[in-house]
Coordinates of C-alpha atoms in Angstrom, one line a residue:
M1 CA -26.2 49.5 180.1
N2 CA -23.3 47.4 181.2
T3 CA -24.2 45.2 184.1
L4 CA -20.7 43.3 184.0
Y5 CA -18.1 45.7 185.2
P6 CA -18.4 48.9 187.2
N7 CA -18.2 52.0 184.7
P8 CA -14.6 53.5 185.3
F9 CA -15.9 56.8 183.6
R10 CA -17.3 59.8 185.1
P11 CA -17.9 62.4 182.5
G12 CA -18.8 66.0 184.5
S13 CA -18.0 64.5 188.0
G14 CA -15.1 66.9 189.4
L15 CA -13.9 63.6 190.7
F16 CA -10.4 63.0 189.6
P17 CA -10.8 60.2 187.7
P18 CA -9.0 56.1 188.2
Y19 CA -6.0 57.1 186.5
F20 CA -5.3 60.6 186.2
A21 CA -3.5 60.8 182.4
G22 CA -1.2 63.2 181.7
R23 CA -1.0 65.9 184.7
D24 CA 2.1 64.7 186.5
E25 CA 3.7 67.9 185.9
Q26 CA 1.2 70.0 187.5
I27 CA 1.0 67.2 190.6
K28 CA 4.4 67.2 191.0
T29 CA 4.5 71.5 190.9
F30 CA 2.1 71.4 194.0
E31 CA 3.4 68.9 195.7
K32 CA 7.0 71.3 195.5
K33 CA 5.1 74.0 196.6
L34 CA 2.8 72.6 199.6
K35 CA 6.6 71.0 200.7
S36 CA 7.8 74.5 200.5
T37 CA 4.4 75.9 202.9
I38 CA 5.0 72.8 205.1
N39 CA 8.5 73.8 205.7
N40 CA 7.4 77.4 206.9
T41 CA 7.4 79.2 203.4
P42 CA 4.1 79.5 202.3
M43 CA 3.5 79.1 198.0
H44 CA 0.7 79.8 195.8
M45 CA -0.2 78.5 192.9
A46 CA -3.0 79.3 189.8
V47 CA -4.5 76.4 187.6
I48 CA -5.9 78.1 184.3
G49 CA -7.5 75.7 181.6
G50 CA -10.7 76.2 179.2
W51 CA -14.3 74.0 180.2
G52 CA -14.2 70.3 180.9
I53 CA -10.3 70.3 180.4
G54 CA -9.7 69.1 184.5
K55 CA -8.9 71.8 186.1
T56 CA -11.9 70.8 189.5
S57 CA -10.7 67.2 189.3
L58 CA -6.8 68.3 190.3
I59 CA -7.6 71.0 192.8
T60 CA -10.2 67.6 194.4
K61 CA -6.2 65.6 193.4
F62 CA -4.5 68.8 195.4
E63 CA -6.6 68.4 198.6
S64 CA -6.3 64.6 198.3
I65 CA -2.7 65.0 198.8
A66 CA -2.8 67.7 201.2
S67 CA -4.9 65.8 203.2
E68 CA -2.6 63.0 203.1
N69 CA -0.2 65.6 204.7
D70 CA -2.4 65.9 207.6
C71 CA -3.2 69.6 206.8
F72 CA -6.8 71.3 207.3
V73 CA -8.5 71.4 203.6
A74 CA -10.9 74.1 203.1
S75 CA -12.6 75.0 199.1
T76 CA -15.1 76.8 197.9
I77 CA -16.0 77.7 194.5
A78 CA -16.6 81.6 193.2
S79 CA -19.5 82.9 191.6
M80 CA -20.4 86.1 190.4
E81 CA -20.2 88.2 193.2
D82 CA -18.7 90.9 194.5
T83 CA -15.7 90.6 196.9
P84 CA -17.0 91.4 200.2
T85 CA -19.8 88.8 199.4
F86 CA -16.9 86.3 198.3
V87 CA -14.9 86.9 201.3
S88 CA -18.5 86.0 203.4
N89 CA -19.2 82.6 201.5
L90 CA -15.4 81.8 202.1
L91 CA -15.5 82.3 206.1
R92 CA -18.7 80.2 205.9
R93 CA -17.0 77.4 204.7
L94 CA -13.9 78.0 206.9
K95 CA -16.3 77.7 210.0
T96 CA -18.4 74.9 208.4
N97 CA -15.0 72.4 208.1
M98 CA -14.5 72.9 211.4
E99 CA -18.1 72.3 212.7
T100 CA -17.1 68.9 210.8
Q101 CA -14.1 68.5 212.7
K102 CA -16.4 68.9 216.4
T103 CA -13.0 67.7 218.3
K104 CA -10.9 69.6 217.3
F105 CA -12.7 73.1 216.9
K106 CA -15.0 72.9 219.4
E107 CA -13.4 75.5 221.7
L108 CA -12.4 78.1 218.9
V109 CA -16.1 77.9 216.8
L110 CA -17.6 78.5 220.6
S111 CA -15.5 81.5 221.0
L112 CA -16.4 82.6 217.0
G113 CA -19.8 82.9 217.7
L114 CA -21.3 84.4 214.6
L115 CA -19.1 85.4 212.5
K116 CA -19.4 89.0 210.9
L117 CA -20.6 88.6 207.1
K118 CA -21.3 91.8 205.7
F119 CA -18.4 94.7 205.7
E120 CA -17.9 98.0 204.9
S121 CA -15.1 97.6 203.3
Q122 CA -12.9 94.9 201.1
G123 CA -10.1 95.9 203.9
E124 CA -12.2 94.9 206.5
A125 CA -13.0 92.1 204.8
Q126 CA -9.7 91.1 204.8
L127 CA -8.9 91.6 208.0
S128 CA -11.7 89.1 209.0
L129 CA -10.6 86.3 206.4
E130 CA -6.8 87.0 208.0
D131 CA -7.8 86.7 211.3
L132 CA -9.7 83.5 211.4
L133 CA -7.2 81.9 209.1
T134 CA -4.5 82.7 211.9
K135 CA -7.3 81.5 214.6
I136 CA -7.5 78.3 212.6
Y137 CA -3.7 78.0 212.1
N138 CA -3.0 78.7 215.9
K139 CA -5.1 76.2 217.5
I140 CA -4.2 73.0 215.7
N141 CA -0.9 73.7 214.2
K142 CA -0.9 72.3 210.9
P143 CA -0.2 73.9 207.0
I144 CA -3.9 75.1 205.8
L145 CA -4.7 74.6 201.6
I146 CA -7.7 77.1 200.6
T147 CA -8.7 76.6 197.3
I148 CA -10.8 78.5 195.2
D149 CA -12.2 77.5 191.9
D150 CA -14.1 79.7 189.3
L151 CA -12.4 82.9 190.5
D152 CA -12.5 84.7 187.1
L153 CA -16.1 85.0 187.9
I154 CA -15.8 87.6 190.3
Q155 CA -17.2 90.6 189.7
D156 CA -14.2 92.6 190.7
F157 CA -11.8 90.4 190.4
K158 CA -8.7 92.8 190.9
G159 CA -9.8 93.9 194.4
T160 CA -10.4 89.9 195.0
M161 CA -7.1 89.1 193.5
L162 CA -5.1 92.3 196.0
L163 CA -7.3 91.2 198.9
L164 CA -6.0 87.2 198.4
R165 CA -2.1 88.0 198.2
N166 CA -2.2 90.3 201.0
T167 CA -3.7 88.3 203.0
A168 CA -1.7 85.6 202.5
M169 CA 1.2 88.3 203.1
Q170 CA 0.3 89.2 206.5
L171 CA -0.1 85.3 207.5
T172 CA 3.0 84.5 206.5
K173 CA 4.4 87.7 208.2
K174 CA 2.8 85.5 211.7
N175 CA 4.5 82.1 210.4
C176 CA 0.9 80.8 209.6
K177 CA 1.7 77.6 207.1
V178 CA -1.5 78.7 204.6
M179 CA -1.5 78.3 201.1
F180 CA -4.2 79.7 197.8
V181 CA -4.7 77.7 194.7
V182 CA -7.1 79.4 192.7
A183 CA -8.4 78.5 189.3
G184 CA -10.5 79.4 186.5
T185 CA -10.4 79.6 182.2
N186 CA -8.0 81.2 180.7
I187 CA -9.3 84.0 180.8
L188 CA -8.0 83.9 184.7
F189 CA -4.2 84.8 183.2
D190 CA -5.1 87.6 181.0
K191 CA -7.2 88.7 183.8
M192 CA -3.7 88.6 186.3
Y193 CA -1.3 90.2 183.8
E194 CA -4.0 93.0 183.6
T195 CA -4.8 93.5 186.8
H196 CA -0.6 93.4 188.2
E197 CA 1.7 91.2 186.7
P198 CA 3.8 90.4 190.0
L199 CA 0.7 88.4 191.0
I200 CA 1.3 86.0 187.9
R201 CA 4.4 85.3 190.1
F202 CA 2.4 85.2 193.6
F203 CA 0.0 82.8 192.1
E204 CA 2.9 80.9 189.8
P205 CA 0.1 79.5 186.6
V206 CA 0.1 76.1 185.5
I207 CA -1.8 75.4 182.5
L208 CA -3.7 72.7 181.4
N209 CA -4.0 71.9 177.8
R210 CA -5.3 68.7 176.4
L211 CA -3.9 65.5 176.5
N212 CA -1.1 63.9 174.1
K213 CA -1.9 60.9 171.6
K214 CA -0.3 58.9 174.2
E215 CA -2.0 60.2 177.3
G216 CA -5.1 60.2 175.5
I217 CA -4.6 56.3 174.9
K218 CA -3.8 56.1 178.2
A219 CA -7.3 57.9 179.8
V220 CA -9.8 55.2 178.2
K221 CA -6.8 51.8 178.0
I222 CA -6.0 52.2 181.9
P223 CA -9.5 52.5 183.5
L224 CA -10.8 49.4 181.4
E225 CA -7.4 47.7 181.9
N226 CA -8.4 48.3 185.8
V227 CA -12.1 47.1 185.9
G228 CA -10.6 43.9 183.2
M229 CA -12.6 44.5 180.7
D230 CA -10.9 43.8 177.2
Y231 CA -10.7 46.5 174.6
E232 CA -10.0 46.4 170.6
K233 CA -7.0 48.9 170.4
N234 CA -8.6 50.3 167.7
V235 CA -11.6 51.7 169.7
I236 CA -9.1 53.0 172.1
E237 CA -7.3 55.0 169.0
E238 CA -10.3 56.5 167.6
I239 CA -11.9 57.7 170.9
A240 CA -8.4 59.1 171.6
A241 CA -8.4 61.0 167.7
V242 CA -12.1 62.0 167.8
S243 CA -11.7 63.5 171.1
E244 CA -9.0 65.5 170.2
G245 CA -7.4 65.1 173.6
H246 CA -10.0 66.7 175.6
P247 CA -10.5 65.3 178.6
Y248 CA -14.4 65.9 178.8
Y249 CA -15.1 64.1 175.6
I250 CA -12.8 61.5 176.2
Q251 CA -14.5 60.5 179.8
E252 CA -18.2 61.3 178.3
I253 CA -17.3 59.3 174.4
S254 CA -15.8 56.4 177.3
N255 CA -18.9 56.5 179.2
H256 CA -21.4 55.8 176.5
V257 CA -19.5 53.3 174.7
F258 CA -18.8 51.1 177.8
E259 CA -22.1 51.6 179.0
E260 CA -23.2 50.2 175.2
S261 CA -20.8 47.4 175.8
G262 CA -21.2 43.3 177.0
K263 CA -18.0 41.9 177.6
K264 CA -16.2 43.4 174.9
F265 CA -15.1 47.3 174.4
D266 CA -15.4 47.2 170.9
A267 CA -16.6 48.8 167.6
E268 CA -20.1 47.7 167.6
A269 CA -20.2 49.8 170.9
F270 CA -18.4 52.6 169.4
G271 CA -20.5 53.1 167.3
K272 CA -23.5 53.2 169.3
G273 CA -22.5 55.1 172.3
F274 CA -20.1 57.5 170.2
N275 CA -23.5 59.0 169.2
K276 CA -24.9 59.2 172.2
A277 CA -22.1 60.8 174.0
F278 CA -22.6 63.4 171.0
S279 CA -26.3 63.7 171.4
D280 CA -25.3 65.1 175.5
I281 CA -22.6 66.7 174.4
S282 CA -24.6 68.8 172.0
R283 CA -27.4 69.4 174.6
D284 CA -25.0 70.3 177.5
I285 CA -23.0 71.8 176.2
F286 CA -22.4 73.0 172.1
S287 CA -25.5 74.5 172.2
R288 CA -25.3 77.3 174.9
R289 CA -22.4 78.3 173.0
F290 CA -24.0 78.3 169.8
E291 CA -26.4 80.3 171.3
S292 CA -24.5 82.9 172.6
I293 CA -23.1 83.3 168.9
S294 CA -24.3 86.1 166.5
P295 CA -25.5 86.3 163.2
I296 CA -22.3 87.5 161.9
E297 CA -19.8 85.4 163.6
K298 CA -21.9 82.1 162.4
K299 CA -20.7 83.3 159.0
I300 CA -17.5 83.6 159.9
L301 CA -17.8 79.9 162.2
S302 CA -19.4 78.7 158.8
S303 CA -16.4 79.2 156.5
L304 CA -14.4 77.0 158.7
T305 CA -15.9 74.4 159.3
D306 CA -15.0 72.3 155.7
S307 CA -11.5 73.5 156.1
E308 CA -8.0 73.3 157.7
P309 CA -7.1 76.6 159.5
L310 CA -7.3 79.4 157.7
P311 CA -5.8 82.9 157.4
F312 CA -7.3 86.4 157.8
S313 CA -7.7 87.1 154.1
K314 CA -9.0 83.4 152.8
I315 CA -11.9 84.1 155.8
L316 CA -12.3 87.4 154.7
N317 CA -13.2 85.8 150.9
K318 CA -15.6 83.1 152.1
S319 CA -17.4 84.8 154.5
R320 CA -17.3 87.9 153.0
I321 CA -18.2 90.3 155.9
K322 CA -16.7 93.5 155.9
K323 CA -13.1 93.8 156.8
G324 CA -13.5 96.5 159.6
S325 CA -15.8 94.4 161.0
L326 CA -14.1 90.8 160.5
S327 CA -11.3 91.9 163.6
P328 CA -13.3 92.5 166.4
C329 CA -15.2 89.3 165.6
L330 CA -12.3 87.1 165.6
S331 CA -11.8 88.6 169.0
R332 CA -15.0 87.9 170.2
L333 CA -15.4 84.8 169.2
K334 CA -11.2 83.9 170.3
E335 CA -12.7 85.3 174.2
K336 CA -15.5 82.9 174.0
G337 CA -13.3 79.8 173.6
I338 CA -14.8 79.1 170.5
I339 CA -11.5 79.7 168.1
K340 CA -7.8 79.7 168.0
Q341 CA -5.2 81.4 166.9
E342 CA -1.8 79.6 165.6
N343 CA 0.7 81.1 163.1
K344 CA -2.2 83.7 162.4
E345 CA -4.2 80.8 161.1
Y346 CA -7.7 80.8 163.1
F347 CA -9.7 77.4 163.4
I348 CA -12.7 76.4 165.7
E349 CA -11.6 75.3 168.9
S350 CA -12.6 71.6 168.4
K351 CA -13.9 69.1 165.4
L352 CA -16.5 68.4 167.0
F353 CA -18.1 71.6 167.5
G354 CA -17.4 71.8 164.1
Q355 CA -19.5 69.2 162.9
Y356 CA -22.1 70.7 165.5
I357 CA -21.7 74.0 163.6
K358 CA -22.0 72.5 160.1
G359 CA -25.3 70.8 161.6
R360 CA -27.0 73.8 162.6
L361 CA -25.8 75.8 159.6
S362 CA -26.8 73.3 156.9

C-alpha cells in the first residue's frame, strides 16, 4: 500500500474523479439546459452509456453544478419496480431532502404530514409527484434538479417515462422551474425510441462513449501530477491502451498500480498492479457476465477470442453453429453488451473480457 501519496483513483465509487476526463461536451450540454431551466424554460436530458462508463459520476457532477447555481437537488436510483413504487420512493427521497434542510422546509414538512405512498393508478401517482414538486418550488422559489439513475431497470418503463414527461409538462405550465435528468444503459435509448419517439426529443440523450487515447492518458497523468507523484510515460500509455479507454478499467488498473508504487508510478508497479486489477475485475464483473452466457453463445465467443472482428460467415464456419441459430445468438450477445457490431463484423466488447473468456474456455 502506498503511504507516500494520497491515492487519487476511485474505481466504482460513483464519485467524480479529481480529473474528469473526456466529458466536457456533456457537461456543457447540461450547463446549457440548466441555464435554460433557471431562465424559466425547463429542459431535460438522458445520460446513456454502458456499465462503468461513468454515468453515475457524471450525474454527481451535474448535481454539484446545480447546487453551485443555488438549485434544490434530489436524486434517486431506480430498481426493478413498478411505476407507482418508483414514484413512492422518489417522494420519500424528496421529503428526506427537505427534512435535512429543516430551516427552509420546516413549515412545509409539517403541513405535509404523512405522505400518501400507495396509489390506485399511475395517474394518481403522477398527481402526487406534481403536487409535491409544486409545493417545494413555491416554498423555495428556486430551480429544482431531479436525477434518476438506472431508469431502464423499471418494469413498466413506458408508463414511467410518460409519467415523468407529463409531470414535467404540467410543472412548466405552472411556471415551476424543474429539470429532470435520467440515466441508463444503451437499452434506455432503444426503449425510449420504441415506447414513444418524441420522448427522445423531450429527454435529449447524451451518449457516453469510451475515452480516446489522449483522454485516457490524461485520466491517469493529471491525477498523478496533482498529488506530486513521478511516473513513467510508457506505463500511463500502456494503461490507456489496455483499458481501451473504458473509465472503470482505467480507474481500477491505475488504483492498483498506484498502491504497488513506491516513489514512482513505474513498470514494476504496473506488472504487479495490473495482475491484481485483472483479478478484481474478473471476480466483480467478468465472472457474473460469463455465467449469463449460454453454452451455444460460448461457442460464438470462443471463435472471437483469437482474432480481429469477424463477419457472420466466418463466425458460422469457426463456431459450427447452425445458421438459423447464429443470428438470434448474436443479437442476444449484443443486447447483453458482450459483443459489438461494426461494418457487419462482430467482436468482443473489450480485450480484457476476451482474455478472461479465453482463459475460462481453455
